[in-house]
Short mmCIF file of C-alpha atoms in Angstrom, two decimals:
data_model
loop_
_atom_site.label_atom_id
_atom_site.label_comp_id
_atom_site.label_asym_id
_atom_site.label_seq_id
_atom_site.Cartn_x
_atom_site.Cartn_y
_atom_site.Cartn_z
CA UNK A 1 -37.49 5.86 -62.93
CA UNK A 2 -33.64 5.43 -60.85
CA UNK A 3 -30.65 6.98 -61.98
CA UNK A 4 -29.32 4.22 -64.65
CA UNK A 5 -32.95 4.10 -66.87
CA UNK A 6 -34.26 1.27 -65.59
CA UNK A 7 -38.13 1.06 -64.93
CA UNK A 8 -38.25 0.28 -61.02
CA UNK A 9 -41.66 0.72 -61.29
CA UNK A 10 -44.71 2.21 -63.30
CA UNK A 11 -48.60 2.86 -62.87
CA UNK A 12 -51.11 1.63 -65.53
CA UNK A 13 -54.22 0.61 -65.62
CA UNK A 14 -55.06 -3.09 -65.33
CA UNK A 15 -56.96 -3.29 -68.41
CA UNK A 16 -54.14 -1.16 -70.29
CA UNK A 17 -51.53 -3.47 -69.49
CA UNK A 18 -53.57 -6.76 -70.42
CA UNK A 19 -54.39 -4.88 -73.88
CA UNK A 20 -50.68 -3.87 -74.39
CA UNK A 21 -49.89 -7.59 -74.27
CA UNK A 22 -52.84 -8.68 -76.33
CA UNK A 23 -51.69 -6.21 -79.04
CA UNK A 24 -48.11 -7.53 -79.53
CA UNK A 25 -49.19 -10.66 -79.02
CA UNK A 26 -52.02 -11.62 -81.63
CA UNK A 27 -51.85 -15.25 -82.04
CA UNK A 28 -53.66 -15.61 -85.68
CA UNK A 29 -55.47 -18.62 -87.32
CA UNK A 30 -55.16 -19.11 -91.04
CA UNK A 31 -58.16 -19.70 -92.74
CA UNK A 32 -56.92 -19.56 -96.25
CA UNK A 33 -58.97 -20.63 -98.65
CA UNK A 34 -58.17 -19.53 -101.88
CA UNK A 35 -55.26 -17.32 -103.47
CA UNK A 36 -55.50 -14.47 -100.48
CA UNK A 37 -54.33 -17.59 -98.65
CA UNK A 38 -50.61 -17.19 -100.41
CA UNK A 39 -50.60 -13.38 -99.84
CA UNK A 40 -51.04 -14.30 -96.51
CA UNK A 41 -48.48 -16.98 -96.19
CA UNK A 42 -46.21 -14.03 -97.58
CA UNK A 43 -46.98 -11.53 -95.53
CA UNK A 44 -46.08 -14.36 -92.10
CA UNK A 45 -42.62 -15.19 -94.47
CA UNK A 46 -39.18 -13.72 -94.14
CA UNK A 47 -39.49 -10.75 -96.46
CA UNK A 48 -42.65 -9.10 -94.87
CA UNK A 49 -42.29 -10.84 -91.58
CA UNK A 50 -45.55 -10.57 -89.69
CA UNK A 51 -43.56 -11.49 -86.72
CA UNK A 52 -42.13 -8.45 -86.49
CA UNK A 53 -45.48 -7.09 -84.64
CA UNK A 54 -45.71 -9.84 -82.82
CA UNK A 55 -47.88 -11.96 -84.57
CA UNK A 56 -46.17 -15.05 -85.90
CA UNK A 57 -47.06 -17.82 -84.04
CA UNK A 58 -49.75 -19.42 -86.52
CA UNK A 59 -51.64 -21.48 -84.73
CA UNK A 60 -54.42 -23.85 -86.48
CA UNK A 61 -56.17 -24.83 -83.75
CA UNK A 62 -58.76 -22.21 -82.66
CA UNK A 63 -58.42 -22.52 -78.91
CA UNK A 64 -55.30 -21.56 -79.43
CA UNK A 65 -55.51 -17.90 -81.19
CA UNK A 66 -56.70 -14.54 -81.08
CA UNK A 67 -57.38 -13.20 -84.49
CA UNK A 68 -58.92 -15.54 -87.24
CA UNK A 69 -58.04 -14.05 -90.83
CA UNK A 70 -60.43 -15.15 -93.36
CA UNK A 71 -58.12 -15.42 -96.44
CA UNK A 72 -60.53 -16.35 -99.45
CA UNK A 73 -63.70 -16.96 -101.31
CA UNK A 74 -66.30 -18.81 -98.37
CA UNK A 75 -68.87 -20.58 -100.30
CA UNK A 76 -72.45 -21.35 -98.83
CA UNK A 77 -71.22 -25.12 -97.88
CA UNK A 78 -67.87 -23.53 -95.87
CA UNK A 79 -69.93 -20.74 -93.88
CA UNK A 80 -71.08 -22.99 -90.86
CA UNK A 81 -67.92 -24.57 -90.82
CA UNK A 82 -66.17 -20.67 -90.38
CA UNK A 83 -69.36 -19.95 -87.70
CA UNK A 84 -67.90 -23.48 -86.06
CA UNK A 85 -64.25 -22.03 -86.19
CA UNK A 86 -65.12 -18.28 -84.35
CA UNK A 87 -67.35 -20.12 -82.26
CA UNK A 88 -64.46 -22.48 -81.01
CA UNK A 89 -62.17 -19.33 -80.16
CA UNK A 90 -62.52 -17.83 -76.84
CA UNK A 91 -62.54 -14.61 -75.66
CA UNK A 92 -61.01 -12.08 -76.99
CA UNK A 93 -61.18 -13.00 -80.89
CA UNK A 94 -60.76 -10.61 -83.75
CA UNK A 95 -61.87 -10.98 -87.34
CA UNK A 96 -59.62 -10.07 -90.27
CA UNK A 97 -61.59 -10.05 -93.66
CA UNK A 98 -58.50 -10.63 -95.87
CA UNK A 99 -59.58 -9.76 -99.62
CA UNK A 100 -62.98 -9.34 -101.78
CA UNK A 101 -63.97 -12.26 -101.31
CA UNK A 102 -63.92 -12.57 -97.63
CA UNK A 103 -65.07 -8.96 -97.25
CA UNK A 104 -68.31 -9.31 -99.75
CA UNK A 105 -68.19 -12.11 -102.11
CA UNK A 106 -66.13 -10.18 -104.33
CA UNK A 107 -66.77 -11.11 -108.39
CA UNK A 108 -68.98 -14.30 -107.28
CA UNK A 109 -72.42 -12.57 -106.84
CA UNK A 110 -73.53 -16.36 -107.40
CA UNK A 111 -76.04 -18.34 -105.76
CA UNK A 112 -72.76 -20.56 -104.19
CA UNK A 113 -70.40 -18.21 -101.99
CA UNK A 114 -71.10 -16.01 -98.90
CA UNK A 115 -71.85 -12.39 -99.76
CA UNK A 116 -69.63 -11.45 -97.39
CA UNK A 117 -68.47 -13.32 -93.93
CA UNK A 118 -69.63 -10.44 -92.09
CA UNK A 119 -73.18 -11.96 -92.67
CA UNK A 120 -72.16 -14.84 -90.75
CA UNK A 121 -69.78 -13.52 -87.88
CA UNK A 122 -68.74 -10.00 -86.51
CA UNK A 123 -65.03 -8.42 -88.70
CA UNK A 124 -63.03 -6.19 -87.11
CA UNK A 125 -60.62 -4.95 -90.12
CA UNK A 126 -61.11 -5.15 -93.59
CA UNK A 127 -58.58 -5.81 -96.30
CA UNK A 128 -59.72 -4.65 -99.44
CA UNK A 129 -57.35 -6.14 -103.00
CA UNK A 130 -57.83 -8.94 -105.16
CA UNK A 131 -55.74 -9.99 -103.53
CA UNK A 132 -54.47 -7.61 -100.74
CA UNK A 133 -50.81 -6.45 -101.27
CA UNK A 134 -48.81 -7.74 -98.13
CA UNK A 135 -48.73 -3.75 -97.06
CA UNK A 136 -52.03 -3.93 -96.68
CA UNK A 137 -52.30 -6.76 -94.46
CA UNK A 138 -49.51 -5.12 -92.27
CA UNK A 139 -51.68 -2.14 -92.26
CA UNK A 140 -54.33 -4.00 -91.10
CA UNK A 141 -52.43 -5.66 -88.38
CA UNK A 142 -51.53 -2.51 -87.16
CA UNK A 143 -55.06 -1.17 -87.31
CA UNK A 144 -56.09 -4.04 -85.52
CA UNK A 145 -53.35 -3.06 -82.80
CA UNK A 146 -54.64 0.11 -81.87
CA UNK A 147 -58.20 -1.27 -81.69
CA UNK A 148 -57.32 -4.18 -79.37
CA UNK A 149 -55.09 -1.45 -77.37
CA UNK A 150 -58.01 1.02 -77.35
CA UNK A 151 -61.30 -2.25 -76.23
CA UNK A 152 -62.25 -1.28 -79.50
CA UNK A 153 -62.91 -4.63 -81.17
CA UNK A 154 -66.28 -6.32 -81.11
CA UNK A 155 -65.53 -9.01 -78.78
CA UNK A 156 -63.55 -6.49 -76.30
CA UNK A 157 -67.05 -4.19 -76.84
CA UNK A 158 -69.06 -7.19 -75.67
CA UNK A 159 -67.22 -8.29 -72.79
CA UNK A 160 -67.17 -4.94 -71.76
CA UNK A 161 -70.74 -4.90 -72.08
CA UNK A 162 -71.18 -7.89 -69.79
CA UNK A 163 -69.11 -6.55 -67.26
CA UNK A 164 -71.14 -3.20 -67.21
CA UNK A 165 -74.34 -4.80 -67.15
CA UNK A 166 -73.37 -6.17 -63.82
CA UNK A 167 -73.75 -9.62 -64.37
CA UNK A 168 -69.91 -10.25 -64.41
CA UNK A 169 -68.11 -9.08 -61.30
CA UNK A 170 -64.59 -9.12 -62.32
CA UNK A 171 -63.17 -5.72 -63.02
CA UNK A 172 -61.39 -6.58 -65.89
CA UNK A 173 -61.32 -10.11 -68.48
CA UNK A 174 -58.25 -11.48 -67.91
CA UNK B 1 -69.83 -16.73 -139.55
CA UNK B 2 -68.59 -18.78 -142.18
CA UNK B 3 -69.61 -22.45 -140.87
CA UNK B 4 -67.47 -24.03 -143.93
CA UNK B 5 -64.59 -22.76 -141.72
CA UNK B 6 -62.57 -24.95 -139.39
CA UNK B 7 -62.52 -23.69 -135.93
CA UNK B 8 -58.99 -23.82 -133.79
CA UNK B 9 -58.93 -25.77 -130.72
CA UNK B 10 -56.59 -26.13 -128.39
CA UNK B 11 -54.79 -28.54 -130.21
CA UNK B 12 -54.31 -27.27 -133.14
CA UNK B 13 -56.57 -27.57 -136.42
CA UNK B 14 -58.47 -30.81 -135.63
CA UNK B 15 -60.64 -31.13 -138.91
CA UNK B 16 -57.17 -31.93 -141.35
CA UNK B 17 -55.53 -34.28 -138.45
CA UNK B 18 -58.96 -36.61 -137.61
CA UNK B 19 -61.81 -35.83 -140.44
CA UNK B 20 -60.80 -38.96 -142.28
CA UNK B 21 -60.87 -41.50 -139.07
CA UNK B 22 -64.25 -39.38 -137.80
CA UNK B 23 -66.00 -40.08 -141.04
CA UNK B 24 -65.00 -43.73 -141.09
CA UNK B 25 -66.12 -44.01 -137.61
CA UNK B 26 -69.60 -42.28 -138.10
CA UNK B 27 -70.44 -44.75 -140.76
CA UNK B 28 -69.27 -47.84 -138.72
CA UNK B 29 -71.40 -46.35 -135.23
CA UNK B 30 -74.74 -45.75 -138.45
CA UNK B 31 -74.16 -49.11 -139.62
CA UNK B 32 -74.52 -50.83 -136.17
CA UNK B 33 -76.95 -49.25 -134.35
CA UNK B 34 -79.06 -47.82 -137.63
CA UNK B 35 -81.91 -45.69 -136.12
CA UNK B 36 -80.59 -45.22 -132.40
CA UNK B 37 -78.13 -42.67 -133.84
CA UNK B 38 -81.27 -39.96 -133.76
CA UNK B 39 -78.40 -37.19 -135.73
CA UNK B 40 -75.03 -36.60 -136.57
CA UNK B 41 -73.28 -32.92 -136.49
CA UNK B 42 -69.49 -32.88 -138.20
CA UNK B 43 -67.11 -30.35 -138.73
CA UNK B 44 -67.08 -28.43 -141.06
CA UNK B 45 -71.05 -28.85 -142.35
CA UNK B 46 -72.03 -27.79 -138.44
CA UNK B 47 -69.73 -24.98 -136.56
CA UNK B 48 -68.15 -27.38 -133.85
CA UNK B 49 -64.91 -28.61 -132.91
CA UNK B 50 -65.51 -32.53 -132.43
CA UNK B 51 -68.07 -34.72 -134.20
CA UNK B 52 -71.64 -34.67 -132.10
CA UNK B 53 -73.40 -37.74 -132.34
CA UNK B 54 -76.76 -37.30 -130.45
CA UNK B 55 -77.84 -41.07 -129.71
CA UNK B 56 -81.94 -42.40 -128.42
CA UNK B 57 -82.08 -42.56 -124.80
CA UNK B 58 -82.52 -46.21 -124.49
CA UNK B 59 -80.00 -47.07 -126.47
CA UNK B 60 -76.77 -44.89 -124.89
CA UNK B 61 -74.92 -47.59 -122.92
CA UNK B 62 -74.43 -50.12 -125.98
CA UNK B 63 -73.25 -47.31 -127.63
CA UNK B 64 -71.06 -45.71 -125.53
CA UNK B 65 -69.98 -49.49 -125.06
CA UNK B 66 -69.17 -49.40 -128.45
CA UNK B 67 -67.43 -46.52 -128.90
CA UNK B 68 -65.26 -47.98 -125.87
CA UNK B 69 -64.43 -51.68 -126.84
CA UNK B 70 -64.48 -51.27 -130.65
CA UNK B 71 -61.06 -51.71 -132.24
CA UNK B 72 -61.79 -48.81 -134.86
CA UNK B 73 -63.52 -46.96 -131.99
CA UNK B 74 -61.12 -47.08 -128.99
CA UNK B 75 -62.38 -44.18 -127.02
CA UNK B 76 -61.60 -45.42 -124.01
CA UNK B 77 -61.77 -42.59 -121.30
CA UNK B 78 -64.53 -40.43 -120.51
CA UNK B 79 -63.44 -37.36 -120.30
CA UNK B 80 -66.15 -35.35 -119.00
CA UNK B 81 -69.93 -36.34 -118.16
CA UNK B 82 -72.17 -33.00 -118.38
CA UNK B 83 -75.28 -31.96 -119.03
CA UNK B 84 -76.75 -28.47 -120.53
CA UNK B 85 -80.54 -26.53 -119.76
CA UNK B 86 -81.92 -26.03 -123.27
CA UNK B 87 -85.14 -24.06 -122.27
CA UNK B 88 -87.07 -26.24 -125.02
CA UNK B 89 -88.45 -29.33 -125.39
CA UNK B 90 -86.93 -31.78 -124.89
CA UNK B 91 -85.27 -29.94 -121.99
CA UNK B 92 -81.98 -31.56 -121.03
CA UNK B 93 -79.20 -32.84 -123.37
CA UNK B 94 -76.66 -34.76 -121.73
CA UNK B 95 -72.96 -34.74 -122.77
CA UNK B 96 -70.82 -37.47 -123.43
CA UNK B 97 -66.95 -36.15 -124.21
CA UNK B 98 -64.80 -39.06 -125.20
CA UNK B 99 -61.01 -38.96 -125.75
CA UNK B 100 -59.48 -41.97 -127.65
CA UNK B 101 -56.05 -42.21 -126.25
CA UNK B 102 -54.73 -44.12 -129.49
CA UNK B 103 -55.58 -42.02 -131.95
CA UNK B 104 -55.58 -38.69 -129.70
CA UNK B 105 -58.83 -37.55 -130.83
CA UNK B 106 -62.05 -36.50 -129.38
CA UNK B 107 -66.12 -37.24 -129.82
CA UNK B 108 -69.20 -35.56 -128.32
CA UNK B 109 -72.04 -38.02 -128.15
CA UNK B 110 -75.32 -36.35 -126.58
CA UNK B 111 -78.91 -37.56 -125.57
CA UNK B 112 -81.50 -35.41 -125.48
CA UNK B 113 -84.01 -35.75 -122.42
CA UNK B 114 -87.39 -34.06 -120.75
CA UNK B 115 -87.56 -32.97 -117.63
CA UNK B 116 -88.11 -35.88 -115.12
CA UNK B 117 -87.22 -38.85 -117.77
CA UNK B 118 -84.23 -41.23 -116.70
CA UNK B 119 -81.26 -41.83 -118.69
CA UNK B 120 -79.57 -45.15 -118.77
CA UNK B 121 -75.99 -45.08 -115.89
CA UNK B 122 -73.14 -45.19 -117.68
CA UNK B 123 -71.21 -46.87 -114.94
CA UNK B 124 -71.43 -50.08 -116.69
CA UNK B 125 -69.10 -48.85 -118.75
CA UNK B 126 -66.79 -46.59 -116.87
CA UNK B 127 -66.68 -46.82 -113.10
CA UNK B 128 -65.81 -43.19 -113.13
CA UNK B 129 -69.10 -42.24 -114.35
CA UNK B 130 -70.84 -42.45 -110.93
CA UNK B 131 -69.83 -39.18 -109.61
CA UNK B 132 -70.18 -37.22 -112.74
CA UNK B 133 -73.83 -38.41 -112.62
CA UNK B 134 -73.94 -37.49 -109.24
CA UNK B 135 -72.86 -34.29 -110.19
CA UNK B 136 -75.08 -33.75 -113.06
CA UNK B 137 -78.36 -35.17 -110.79
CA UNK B 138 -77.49 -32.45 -108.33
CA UNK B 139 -77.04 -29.27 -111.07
CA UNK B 140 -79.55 -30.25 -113.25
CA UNK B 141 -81.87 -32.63 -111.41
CA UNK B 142 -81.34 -35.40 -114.53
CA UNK B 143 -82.27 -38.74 -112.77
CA UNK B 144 -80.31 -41.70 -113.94
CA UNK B 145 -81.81 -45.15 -114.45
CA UNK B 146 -79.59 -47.80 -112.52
CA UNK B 147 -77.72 -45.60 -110.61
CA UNK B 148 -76.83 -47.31 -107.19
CA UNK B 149 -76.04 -43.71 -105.03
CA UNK B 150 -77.79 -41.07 -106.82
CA UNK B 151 -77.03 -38.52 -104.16
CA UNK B 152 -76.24 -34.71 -104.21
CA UNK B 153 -72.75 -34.68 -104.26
CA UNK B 154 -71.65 -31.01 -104.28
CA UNK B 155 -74.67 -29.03 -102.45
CA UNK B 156 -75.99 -29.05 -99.60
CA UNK B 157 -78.53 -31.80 -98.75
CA UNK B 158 -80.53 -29.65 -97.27
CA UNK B 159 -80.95 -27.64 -101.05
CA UNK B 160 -83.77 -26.72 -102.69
CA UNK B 161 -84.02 -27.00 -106.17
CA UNK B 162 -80.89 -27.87 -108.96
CA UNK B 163 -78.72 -24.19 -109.39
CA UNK B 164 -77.68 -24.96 -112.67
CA UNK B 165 -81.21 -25.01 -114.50
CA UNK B 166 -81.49 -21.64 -116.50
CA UNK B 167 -84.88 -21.14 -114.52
CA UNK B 168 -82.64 -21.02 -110.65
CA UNK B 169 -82.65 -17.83 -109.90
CA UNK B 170 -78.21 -16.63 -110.33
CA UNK B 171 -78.64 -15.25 -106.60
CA UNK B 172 -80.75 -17.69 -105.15
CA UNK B 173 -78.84 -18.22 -102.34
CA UNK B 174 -79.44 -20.91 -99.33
CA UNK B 175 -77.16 -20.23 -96.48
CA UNK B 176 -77.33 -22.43 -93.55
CA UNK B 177 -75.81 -21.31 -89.93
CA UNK B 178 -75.30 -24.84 -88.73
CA UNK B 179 -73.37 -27.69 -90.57
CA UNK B 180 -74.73 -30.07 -93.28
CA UNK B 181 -76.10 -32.92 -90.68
CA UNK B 182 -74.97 -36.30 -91.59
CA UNK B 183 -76.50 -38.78 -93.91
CA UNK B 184 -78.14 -41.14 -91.74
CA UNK B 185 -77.63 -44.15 -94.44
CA UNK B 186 -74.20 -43.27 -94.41
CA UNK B 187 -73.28 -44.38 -90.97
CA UNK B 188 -72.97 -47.89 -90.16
#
């Protein structure tokens, strides 16, 4: 570091550096479905301001983000359309579970909703509230953070499987 | 319970505001159809809100008609086509509700019908009442007789069975990884 505090230069890791910009950069896609879908749209507004970390670019396309949040009750007839949705996203995605619902069907233990969206696709954080308080979400956000920073996600854990199985030769996934 | 007693809806005391017009009304649907009305159940003899007039099978759609187009009638708008799993013979009762928007009162009229008998469409009468039946076909399994889409219209059409029978099991989930495929007499 010179005299004046600038950064002429700095070491790191390749795969640090590409996590520290995935982390304060999570693109997410809302998938609101029910009333966790207007805690969400609060947490992304002015007074909780998701954007702060970085993560306020809501994109609905999935080609487009990182981090899918599942706001909401999935019923039987919406699960392969969520499967289509993670599917669609490429590598590296993360799951929020926002809510009961989304986490394990909540109070509809009925023969119509999803017992859970982790039966369907892989969650990296859980929300739990009926619905979540926007702290929570915030806390999840940051959760989600240090996991992305750390590889510890399960798409970052499956990519680095690839890559040690030897069938990819790349070092790192940019 | 005290069945003499009137029971509070949502709007208020019914029984002093329509008992009058329902008991005119009875008479007039007894006198024209005679023995297709198979029972009558008013307030306050019978603890309900509206009168229930459970009508023969056969003979719903001239008397839903009725109820419509008469001038004393004038229930014109269906407000809600249901059904209910009785667990005895017969099995089924369907559920007319009908809301006269004249006179701002209500009427239940109900057939009763086994499982795997047809009941009459209603459509002839109000347009609206093809989904509804669609909807009751697909919880209940109630076929109706005339009905020009009898589809499922809320599950999946891959589903097995009709959830809203009191013999589906409450957890009997059916989850399906890919999406509901097309109906192939849908397309053009």
């Amino acid at each position: 570091m010179s005299k004046d505090g600038s950064v002429g230069f700095l070491t790191t890791r390749l795969d640090t550096i590409v996590n520290w910009g995935r982390k304060n950069a999570i693109w997410p896609l809302p998938f609101g479905t029910s009333c966790c879908g207007i805690e969400m749209m609060a947490t992304l507004c002015s007074d909780y301001d998701m954007s702060r970390f970085g993560a306020e670019v809501v994109r609905f396309s999935p080609r487009q983000s990182d981090l899918l949040i599942v706001a909401g009750i999935i019923n039987l007839k919406m699960a392969p359309v969520l499967k289509t949705v993670y599917d669609q996203m490429s590598d590296p995605k993360f799951v929020m579970s926002f809510g009961a619902c989304a986490s394990s069907g909540g109070i509809f233990n009925v023969y119509s909703v999803l017992q859970g969206i982790d039966t369907m696709i892989p969650v990296d954080v859980y929300v739990p509230g009926c619905p979540p308080a926007p702290e929570g979400v915030l806390h999840a956000l940051l959760r989600l953070q240090d996991m992305v920073a750390k590889g510890e996600t399960h798409s970052q854990r499956a990519l680095a499987a690839k890559r040690n199985s030897g069938k990819v030769l790349r070092t790192t996934s940019l | 319970m005290d069945v003499r007693k009137p029971i509070a809806t949502n709007g208020g005391y019914w029984l002093p505001k329509f008992g009058d017009l329902w008991k005119t009304q009875i008479e007039a649907l007894k006198a024209q159809f005679g023995k297709a009305i198979e029972e009558v159940r008013m307030p306050p003899d019978y603890p309900t809100d509206v009168p229930i007039v459970y009508v023969r099978k056969d003979e719903i759609v001239p008397v839903l008609n009725y109820l419509k187009t008469d001038s004393k009638m004038d229930y014109g708008f269906l407000a809600d086509l249901t059904a209910t799993d009785e667990q005895k013979e017969p099995r089924f009762e369907v559920v007319y509700n009908l809301f006269s928007h004249s006179s701002l009162c209500r009427i239940r009229v109900k057939v009763r019908v086994a499982d795997g008998d047809e009941v009459p469409t209603a459509i002839s009468v109000w347009e609206g009442a093809n989904w509804a039946e669609r909807e009751v076909y697909d919880m209940f399994g109630v076929k109706f007789r005339g009905h020009p889409d009898l589809r499922r219209i809320l599950m999946d059409i891959r589903w097995v069975g009709h959830p809203l029978r009191k013999d589906y099991p409450l957890k009997g989930y059916q989850v399906f990884a890919d999406a509901e495929p097309v109906d192939p007499t849908l397309l053009d």
